[in-house]
XYZ file of C-alpha atoms in Angstrom:
252
model
C 110.194 128.081 356.794
C 107.889 126.489 359.326
C 106.609 129.053 361.842
C 103.428 130.008 363.104
C 101.675 133.440 364.345
C 101.668 133.891 367.980
C 101.299 136.823 370.485
C 104.101 135.476 372.778
C 104.866 132.549 374.632
C 105.592 129.241 373.452
C 103.571 127.237 370.779
C 100.752 125.307 372.120
C 102.182 121.657 373.064
C 105.957 122.468 372.869
C 107.749 122.212 376.132
C 111.294 123.206 376.882
C 113.093 120.964 379.281
C 115.775 123.156 380.185
C 118.027 126.096 379.656
C 119.961 125.399 376.063
C 117.673 122.947 374.655
C 114.542 123.460 372.254
C 114.737 127.454 372.309
C 111.837 129.084 370.714
C 112.510 132.116 368.668
C 109.974 135.240 367.781
C 110.387 138.034 365.342
C 108.367 140.172 363.246
C 108.668 141.061 359.646
C 108.131 144.521 358.570
C 104.170 145.501 358.733
C 103.811 141.684 359.590
C 102.650 139.418 362.279
C 104.845 137.904 364.920
C 106.478 134.602 363.880
C 107.344 131.858 366.140
C 109.628 128.861 365.008
C 112.494 126.848 366.265
C 116.170 127.991 366.280
C 116.707 126.327 362.823
C 113.954 128.410 361.375
C 115.856 131.334 361.661
C 118.524 129.909 359.200
C 118.781 132.780 356.357
C 116.031 135.292 358.012
C 117.327 138.684 357.464
C 116.654 139.942 360.634
C 119.291 142.727 360.401
C 116.398 144.565 358.508
C 113.649 143.926 360.946
C 112.485 146.055 363.712
C 111.947 144.558 367.261
C 109.235 141.919 368.156
C 107.885 144.828 369.662
C 109.374 148.355 370.606
C 110.811 148.983 374.060
C 108.771 151.304 376.221
C 109.969 153.565 378.984
C 109.210 153.225 382.360
C 109.788 154.189 385.992
C 113.209 153.304 386.802
C 114.556 152.106 383.521
C 118.048 152.839 382.861
C 119.096 154.762 379.830
C 116.374 156.095 377.076
C 114.635 154.864 373.864
C 116.295 156.532 370.603
C 115.651 156.059 366.998
C 118.714 155.810 364.664
C 118.465 156.732 361.054
C 120.921 154.539 359.581
C 123.472 156.421 357.254
C 123.778 154.049 354.403
C 120.385 152.583 354.475
C 116.692 153.397 354.446
C 116.267 152.045 358.081
C 115.695 153.584 361.550
C 117.059 151.464 364.404
C 115.193 151.331 367.782
C 117.400 151.440 370.641
C 116.357 150.551 373.991
C 119.234 151.707 375.941
C 121.935 154.366 375.879
C 124.565 151.339 375.726
C 122.536 150.129 372.516
C 122.565 153.466 370.733
C 126.535 153.852 371.408
C 126.954 150.602 369.669
C 124.844 151.412 367.058
C 126.780 154.468 366.408
C 129.849 152.183 365.940
C 128.186 149.695 363.671
C 126.778 152.480 361.443
C 130.510 154.106 361.296
C 132.322 150.995 360.627
C 132.472 149.877 356.940
C 132.876 146.064 357.955
C 129.197 146.163 358.635
C 126.416 146.000 355.915
C 123.278 146.016 357.948
C 122.262 145.909 361.398
C 119.171 146.040 363.747
C 118.685 146.161 367.606
C 116.933 143.258 369.338
C 114.855 142.134 366.421
C 114.626 138.545 367.800
C 113.190 137.275 371.174
C 114.807 134.016 372.412
C 112.267 132.017 374.812
C 112.937 128.820 376.810
C 112.402 127.189 380.005
C 114.467 126.980 383.036
C 113.846 126.162 386.656
C 110.159 125.820 385.851
C 109.927 129.333 384.465
C 109.521 130.852 381.165
C 112.667 133.065 380.271
C 112.820 135.664 377.404
C 115.614 137.542 376.058
C 116.417 139.590 373.284
C 120.162 139.738 372.258
C 121.207 143.323 371.510
C 121.904 143.316 367.776
C 121.846 141.238 364.780
C 124.119 142.575 362.069
C 125.244 141.307 358.732
C 129.204 141.904 357.927
C 129.931 143.188 354.438
C 131.307 139.758 353.575
C 127.447 138.289 354.238
C 128.038 136.623 357.447
C 125.220 137.389 359.951
C 126.374 137.749 363.618
C 124.605 138.239 366.823
C 126.329 141.089 368.836
C 125.565 140.974 372.764
C 126.828 143.722 375.285
C 128.805 142.385 377.778
C 127.871 143.085 381.125
C 129.130 146.311 382.812
C 132.115 144.979 384.764
C 132.058 141.539 383.504
C 133.592 139.627 380.726
C 130.929 137.585 379.605
C 127.401 136.839 379.636
C 126.223 134.640 382.425
C 126.967 130.851 381.341
C 123.388 129.773 381.374
C 122.312 132.603 378.801
C 125.773 132.340 376.458
C 124.705 128.625 376.356
C 121.252 129.334 375.039
C 122.611 131.790 372.429
C 125.045 129.623 371.034
C 123.004 126.895 370.619
C 120.468 128.988 368.646
C 123.838 130.581 366.531
C 124.850 126.744 365.916
C 121.224 126.028 364.217
C 120.705 129.645 362.742
C 123.884 129.829 361.214
C 125.263 132.877 363.080
C 128.448 134.070 364.439
C 128.108 135.134 368.121
C 130.198 138.042 369.405
C 130.401 139.666 372.871
C 131.473 143.450 372.777
C 131.289 146.396 374.470
C 130.121 150.028 373.280
C 132.576 152.365 372.315
C 133.428 154.666 375.370
C 136.064 157.255 376.155
C 137.748 159.311 373.717
C 136.377 156.853 371.012
C 132.865 157.136 372.111
C 132.872 160.825 372.054
C 134.613 161.117 368.591
C 132.165 158.944 367.110
C 129.437 160.637 368.809
C 130.408 164.069 367.171
C 131.134 162.532 363.770
C 127.571 160.929 364.070
C 125.994 164.497 363.710
C 127.746 164.823 360.239
C 126.994 161.370 358.801
C 124.460 162.377 356.003
C 125.642 163.918 352.957
C 124.395 167.799 352.192
C 124.040 169.323 348.799
C 126.131 168.848 345.940
C 129.816 168.682 347.637
C 131.602 166.858 344.950
C 133.760 169.562 343.507
C 134.724 170.644 347.123
C 135.398 167.240 348.361
C 137.806 166.957 345.619
C 139.696 169.894 346.321
C 139.659 168.819 350.484
C 141.144 165.318 349.275
C 143.697 167.079 347.302
C 144.636 169.277 350.326
C 144.964 166.061 352.514
C 147.247 164.101 350.338
C 149.727 164.771 353.185
C 148.394 164.738 356.784
C 147.709 168.004 357.870
C 145.553 170.013 360.648
C 141.675 170.174 359.618
C 141.997 174.083 359.848
C 145.306 173.994 357.738
C 143.910 171.298 355.226
C 140.588 173.437 354.730
C 142.648 176.723 354.269
C 144.857 175.256 351.699
C 141.690 173.700 349.719
C 140.504 177.235 349.287
C 137.239 176.645 351.129
C 135.791 178.918 353.862
C 136.906 177.624 357.226
C 133.084 176.959 358.255
C 132.030 175.099 354.863
C 135.372 173.242 354.990
C 135.188 172.212 358.512
C 131.579 170.834 358.142
C 132.569 168.975 354.788
C 135.715 167.593 356.065
C 133.936 165.978 359.287
C 131.464 164.606 356.780
C 134.475 162.752 354.677
C 135.887 161.701 358.226
C 132.888 159.646 358.843
C 132.611 158.434 355.089
C 135.994 157.268 355.618
C 137.308 159.389 352.690
C 139.471 160.915 355.436
C 141.236 159.405 357.955
C 142.184 160.193 361.516
C 143.334 158.754 364.897
C 140.138 158.076 366.430
C 141.965 157.250 369.731
C 142.953 160.997 370.114
C 140.439 163.795 370.589
C 138.851 165.226 367.414
C 139.527 168.881 367.392
C 139.526 171.666 364.690
C 143.296 171.097 364.588
C 143.515 167.270 364.420
C 145.636 165.548 361.698
C 143.633 164.125 359.019
C 144.874 162.617 355.677
C 143.281 161.333 352.362
C 142.146 157.464 352.765
């Protein structure tokens, strides 16, 4: 890959005549310098394992907060620059279809209307099948990104071998359920024997407290483990319904 170290902007002597043409990308490998390359130079780069080019910083009037999300299945912390990004990070961590993801690991730069434009798509993710996708949050109340920005992104995706997906962050009951389960996403202690007892108790759908009682575990220990197993998808439930101590769950 041909890339040059640069603190920002466009490489010397390279002009970008219009939106969607000759876009320049910047990314930073872990503990390394910033690399700048053309869109085709992104092909095969594991951006989903990198941090942002530079970490977002809080400033007066910024909507949302900056969060650091430790991923449940990887030794990786994802830096989210807004609450909308954080909510989507929770869902990406929960869904087994995603093997790896990172928030805003690449910055796209191009010229339009005589001005230098900069934009960091919300996420780059790799599916369990090995497909790299760039995920962008739809603007609130709209069904799509602005056409000029989408044109740039799709051109970069074609050159880099990505798929483009416009998404919304989880909201309503789904968002609240995921936010609750996220607190149980890390294993705690040796729970294999207790886990087998719970799996056996939930072979037929049952309320969480009823299944815990049938397993022989005390209620607090059993519910704590049941929530962890719901996050791990070893137990299943209807995520569109409120997650309560008596919600029905069953063995995956």
